PDB file of C-alpha atoms in Angstrom:
ATOM      1  CA  MET I 134      56.799 162.058  35.364  1.00  0.00           C
ATOM      2  CA  LYS I 135      53.732 163.172  33.268  1.00  0.00           C
ATOM      3  CA  THR I 136      50.900 164.910  35.146  1.00  0.00           C
ATOM      4  CA  THR I 137      48.515 161.974  34.394  1.00  0.00           C
ATOM      5  CA  SER I 138      50.968 159.520  35.988  1.00  0.00           C
ATOM      6  CA  LYS I 139      51.473 161.762  39.025  1.00  0.00           C
ATOM      7  CA  LYS I 140      47.757 161.980  39.590  1.00  0.00           C
ATOM      8  CA  LEU I 141      47.349 158.192  39.235  1.00  0.00           C
ATOM      9  CA  TRP I 142      50.160 157.654  41.726  1.00  0.00           C
ATOM     10  CA  MET I 143      48.795 160.194  44.190  1.00  0.00           C
ATOM     11  CA  GLY I 144      45.481 158.416  43.828  1.00  0.00           C
ATOM     12  CA  ILE I 145      46.808 155.082  44.643  1.00  0.00           C
ATOM     13  CA  CYS I 146      48.769 156.355  47.679  1.00  0.00           C
ATOM     14  CA  PHE I 147      45.815 158.268  48.991  1.00  0.00           C
ATOM     15  CA  THR I 148      43.608 155.180  48.510  1.00  0.00           C
ATOM     16  CA  MET I 149      46.227 152.930  50.252  1.00  0.00           C
ATOM     17  CA  THR I 150      46.352 155.486  53.126  1.00  0.00           C
ATOM     18  CA  LEU I 151      42.729 155.460  53.596  1.00  0.00           C
ATOM     19  CA  ALA I 152      42.596 151.620  53.485  1.00  0.00           C
ATOM     20  CA  LEU I 153      45.298 151.240  56.095  1.00  0.00           C
ATOM     21  CA  SER I 154      43.872 153.989  58.249  1.00  0.00           C
ATOM     22  CA  ALA I 155      40.230 152.427  58.098  1.00  0.00           C
ATOM     23  CA  GLY I 156      41.665 149.088  59.132  1.00  0.00           C
ATOM     24  CA  SER I 157      43.236 150.528  62.258  1.00  0.00           C
ATOM     25  CA  PHE I 158      39.846 152.036  63.343  1.00  0.00           C
ATOM     26  CA  VAL I 159      38.099 148.722  62.679  1.00  0.00           C
ATOM     27  CA  VAL I 160      40.217 146.562  64.812  1.00  0.00           C
ATOM     28  CA  GLY I 161      39.435 147.149  68.371  1.00  0.00           C
ATOM     29  CA  PRO I 162      37.659 145.670  71.363  1.00  0.00           C
ATOM     30  CA  GLU I 163      34.276 146.155  69.887  1.00  0.00           C
ATOM     31  CA  THR I 164      35.355 144.318  66.737  1.00  0.00           C
ATOM     32  CA  ILE I 165      36.772 141.534  68.715  1.00  0.00           C
ATOM     33  CA  HIS I 166      33.668 141.304  70.937  1.00  0.00           C
ATOM     34  CA  ALA I 167      31.522 141.142  67.820  1.00  0.00           C
ATOM     35  CA  ALA I 168      33.585 138.402  66.279  1.00  0.00           C
ATOM     36  CA  SER I 169      33.261 136.449  69.497  1.00  0.00           C
ATOM     37  CA  ALA I 170      29.480 136.968  69.646  1.00  0.00           C
ATOM     38  CA  SER I 171      29.149 135.924  65.987  1.00  0.00           C
ATOM     39  CA  LYS I 172      31.305 132.873  66.700  1.00  0.00           C
ATOM     40  CA  GLY I 173      28.955 131.975  69.569  1.00  0.00           C
ATOM     41  CA  ASP I 174      25.999 132.144  67.301  1.00  0.00           C
ATOM     42  CA  GLN I 175      27.814 130.056  64.750  1.00  0.00           C
ATOM     43  CA  ILE I 176      28.415 127.387  67.380  1.00  0.00           C
ATOM     44  CA  ILE I 177      24.832 127.431  68.360  1.00  0.00           C
ATOM     45  CA  SER I 178      23.591 127.386  64.868  1.00  0.00           C
ATOM     46  CA  THR I 179      25.916 124.251  64.134  1.00  0.00           C
ATOM     47  CA  GLY I 180      24.883 122.375  67.174  1.00  0.00           C
ATOM     48  CA  SER I 181      21.125 123.124  66.504  1.00  0.00           C
ATOM     49  CA  GLN I 182      21.368 121.287  63.249  1.00  0.00           C
ATOM     50  CA  PHE I 183      21.613 118.025  65.266  1.00  0.00           C
ATOM     51  CA  MET I 184      18.432 118.551  67.331  1.00  0.00           C
ATOM     52  CA  GLY I 185      17.023 115.088  68.187  1.00  0.00           C
ATOM     53  CA  VAL I 186      20.102 113.114  67.195  1.00  0.00           C
ATOM     54  CA  ARG I 187      20.266 110.261  69.619  1.00  0.00           C
ATOM     55  CA  TYR I 188      22.349 110.140  72.690  1.00  0.00           C
ATOM     56  CA  GLU I 189      24.806 107.218  73.097  1.00  0.00           C
ATOM     57  CA  HIS I 190      27.185 106.921  75.994  1.00  0.00           C
ATOM     58  CA  GLY I 191      30.686 106.607  74.630  1.00  0.00           C
ATOM     59  CA  ALA I 192      29.640 107.679  71.070  1.00  0.00           C
ATOM     60  CA  PRO I 193      32.619 107.622  68.717  1.00  0.00           C
ATOM     61  CA  ALA I 194      34.339 111.010  68.159  1.00  0.00           C
ATOM     62  CA  GLY I 195      33.411 112.491  64.779  1.00  0.00           C
ATOM     63  CA  SER I 196      30.208 110.473  64.332  1.00  0.00           C
ATOM     64  CA  THR I 197      27.072 112.373  63.753  1.00  0.00           C
ATOM     65  CA  SER I 198      24.638 109.468  63.890  1.00  0.00           C
ATOM     66  CA  SER I 199      24.786 109.643  67.747  1.00  0.00           C
ATOM     67  CA  PHE I 200      26.542 111.761  70.321  1.00  0.00           C
ATOM     68  CA  ASP I 201      27.441 111.660  73.974  1.00  0.00           C
ATOM     69  CA  CYS I 202      27.779 115.122  75.692  1.00  0.00           C
ATOM     70  CA  SER I 203      31.355 115.609  75.044  1.00  0.00           C
ATOM     71  CA  SER I 204      31.487 114.059  71.499  1.00  0.00           C
ATOM     72  CA  PHE I 205      28.720 116.493  70.687  1.00  0.00           C
ATOM     73  CA  THR I 206      30.642 119.631  72.017  1.00  0.00           C
ATOM     74  CA  GLN I 207      33.849 118.405  70.551  1.00  0.00           C
ATOM     75  CA  TYR I 208      32.208 117.939  66.980  1.00  0.00           C
ATOM     76  CA  VAL I 209      30.234 121.205  67.045  1.00  0.00           C
ATOM     77  CA  PHE I 210      33.316 123.300  68.097  1.00  0.00           C
ATOM     78  CA  ALA I 211      35.571 121.506  65.532  1.00  0.00           C
ATOM     79  CA  GLN I 212      33.256 122.425  62.735  1.00  0.00           C
ATOM     80  CA  ASN I 213      33.870 126.070  63.740  1.00  0.00           C
ATOM     81  CA  GLY I 214      37.725 125.684  63.854  1.00  0.00           C
ATOM     82  CA  ILE I 215      38.054 125.087  67.605  1.00  0.00           C
ATOM     83  CA  HIS I 216      39.499 121.827  68.644  1.00  0.00           C
ATOM     84  CA  LEU I 217      38.475 120.432  72.193  1.00  0.00           C
ATOM     85  CA  PRO I 218      39.728 117.272  73.991  1.00  0.00           C
ATOM     86  CA  ARG I 219      37.387 114.235  73.890  1.00  0.00           C
ATOM     87  CA  SER I 220      35.934 114.107  77.542  1.00  0.00           C
ATOM     88  CA  SER I 221      33.843 116.523  79.485  1.00  0.00           C
ATOM     89  CA  LYS I 222      36.492 116.398  82.280  1.00  0.00           C
ATOM     90  CA  GLN I 223      39.227 117.212  79.817  1.00  0.00           C
ATOM     91  CA  GLN I 224      37.180 120.009  78.204  1.00  0.00           C
ATOM     92  CA  SER I 225      36.698 121.540  81.603  1.00  0.00           C
ATOM     93  CA  THR I 226      40.349 122.319  81.730  1.00  0.00           C
ATOM     94  CA  VAL I 227      40.645 124.356  78.452  1.00  0.00           C
ATOM     95  CA  GLY I 228      39.830 128.054  77.933  1.00  0.00           C
ATOM     96  CA  THR I 229      39.260 130.425  80.791  1.00  0.00           C
ATOM     97  CA  TYR I 230      37.029 130.135  83.823  1.00  0.00           C
ATOM     98  CA  VAL I 231      33.693 132.155  83.489  1.00  0.00           C
ATOM     99  CA  PRO I 232      31.437 133.021  86.419  1.00  0.00           C
ATOM    100  CA  ARG I 233      27.821 131.836  85.967  1.00  0.00           C
ATOM    101  CA  SER I 234      26.659 135.457  86.116  1.00  0.00           C
ATOM    102  CA  GLN I 235      28.874 136.314  83.072  1.00  0.00           C
ATOM    103  CA  LEU I 236      27.926 133.464  80.752  1.00  0.00           C
ATOM    104  CA  LYS I 237      27.854 134.216  76.968  1.00  0.00           C
ATOM    105  CA  LYS I 238      26.725 132.332  73.892  1.00  0.00           C
ATOM    106  CA  GLY I 239      29.068 129.561  73.068  1.00  0.00           C
ATOM    107  CA  ASP I 240      30.465 129.045  76.591  1.00  0.00           C
ATOM    108  CA  LEU I 241      30.890 125.424  77.790  1.00  0.00           C
ATOM    109  CA  VAL I 242      28.951 124.708  80.961  1.00  0.00           C
ATOM    110  CA  PHE I 243      29.779 121.687  83.183  1.00  0.00           C
ATOM    111  CA  PHE I 244      27.841 119.631  85.670  1.00  0.00           C
ATOM    112  CA  TYR I 245      28.501 117.300  88.566  1.00  0.00           C
ATOM    113  CA  ALA I 246      31.386 116.909  90.727  1.00  0.00           C
ATOM    114  CA  PRO I 247      33.601 115.363  89.514  1.00  0.00           C
ATOM    115  CA  ILE I 248      32.549 116.846  86.156  1.00  0.00           C
ATOM    116  CA  HIS I 249      30.938 114.283  83.791  1.00  0.00           C
ATOM    117  CA  HIS I 250      28.511 116.346  81.680  1.00  0.00           C
ATOM    118  CA  VAL I 251      29.158 119.293  79.344  1.00  0.00           C
ATOM    119  CA  ALA I 252      26.658 121.606  77.406  1.00  0.00           C
ATOM    120  CA  ILE I 253      26.852 124.767  75.235  1.00  0.00           C
ATOM    121  CA  TYR I 254      25.450 127.970  76.714  1.00  0.00           C
ATOM    122  CA  MET I 255      22.835 129.435  74.240  1.00  0.00           C
ATOM    123  CA  GLY I 256      22.016 132.716  75.966  1.00  0.00           C
ATOM    124  CA  ASP I 257      18.713 133.500  77.910  1.00  0.00           C
ATOM    125  CA  GLY I 258      19.404 130.711  80.424  1.00  0.00           C
ATOM    126  CA  LYS I 259      19.324 127.976  77.780  1.00  0.00           C
ATOM    127  CA  ILE I 260      21.832 125.199  77.128  1.00  0.00           C
ATOM    128  CA  LEU I 261      22.300 123.029  74.092  1.00  0.00           C
ATOM    129  CA  HIS I 262      23.402 119.453  74.916  1.00  0.00           C
ATOM    130  CA  THR I 263      22.626 115.747  74.623  1.00  0.00           C
ATOM    131  CA  PHE I 264      21.644 113.205  77.154  1.00  0.00           C
ATOM    132  CA  GLY I 265      19.000 110.453  77.604  1.00  0.00           C
ATOM    133  CA  GLN I 266      16.211 109.536  75.395  1.00  0.00           C
ATOM    134  CA  GLY I 267      15.621 113.038  73.754  1.00  0.00           C
ATOM    135  CA  GLY I 268      19.142 113.197  72.319  1.00  0.00           C
ATOM    136  CA  VAL I 269      20.361 116.571  71.353  1.00  0.00           C
ATOM    137  CA  THR I 270      17.958 119.122  72.977  1.00  0.00           C
ATOM    138  CA  VAL I 271      17.603 122.642  74.502  1.00  0.00           C
ATOM    139  CA  THR I 272      17.110 122.847  78.377  1.00  0.00           C
ATOM    140  CA  ASP I 273      16.619 125.559  80.841  1.00  0.00           C
ATOM    141  CA  LEU I 274      19.842 125.971  82.955  1.00  0.00           C
ATOM    142  CA  ASN I 275      18.190 128.022  85.580  1.00  0.00           C
ATOM    143  CA  SER I 276      15.601 125.586  86.939  1.00  0.00           C
ATOM    144  CA  GLY I 277      15.456 122.241  88.469  1.00  0.00           C
ATOM    145  CA  TRP I 278      17.998 119.537  88.223  1.00  0.00           C
ATOM    146  CA  TRP I 279      20.380 121.399  85.806  1.00  0.00           C
ATOM    147  CA  SER I 280      20.456 124.451  87.981  1.00  0.00           C
ATOM    148  CA  SER I 281      21.335 122.541  91.156  1.00  0.00           C
ATOM    149  CA  HIS I 282      24.082 120.339  89.442  1.00  0.00           C
ATOM    150  CA  TYR I 283      25.768 123.282  87.602  1.00  0.00           C
ATOM    151  CA  THR I 284      29.472 123.117  88.489  1.00  0.00           C
ATOM    152  CA  GLU I 285      31.402 125.710  86.270  1.00  0.00           C
ATOM    153  CA  ALA I 286      31.747 127.262  82.804  1.00  0.00           C
ATOM    154  CA  ARG I 287      34.690 127.819  80.536  1.00  0.00           C
ATOM    155  CA  ARG I 288      35.137 130.183  77.670  1.00  0.00           C
ATOM    156  CA  VAL I 289      37.071 128.770  74.549  1.00  0.00           C
ATOM    157  CA  LEU I 290      35.975 131.356  71.937  1.00  0.00           C
TER     158      LEU I 290
END
């Protein structure tokens, strides 16, 4: 093999070794956590695009002209590659349980017993959801009615 070919071959091998080594350092708990955090931000960003869209009990799945609470969460999560069942009760059975004190952006939060309302946790004690005349809105989870009717949370990200 000529000297030039050997140098080229060694350079390719060295570059591949660096690339593969770097990959092993990048993939770790910090990266996975960062990916989850950014997915939560993506969920919130997607949902926020529908602020004010009217609430309609039993709104059809996949429609964006109106939502009920669970068609809203189902649609927003589907736009981000996460498929949820249709009803809030069914959605409360997927993912993993999260204590209220450990909520993160993108967690699903549920209300009433039996469960019949779902929202998306935004961070800083805020939830993104739809109900009543205001349609899709942001509400404070930690005060008043919503705080006292909180039931549980699930993490699907």
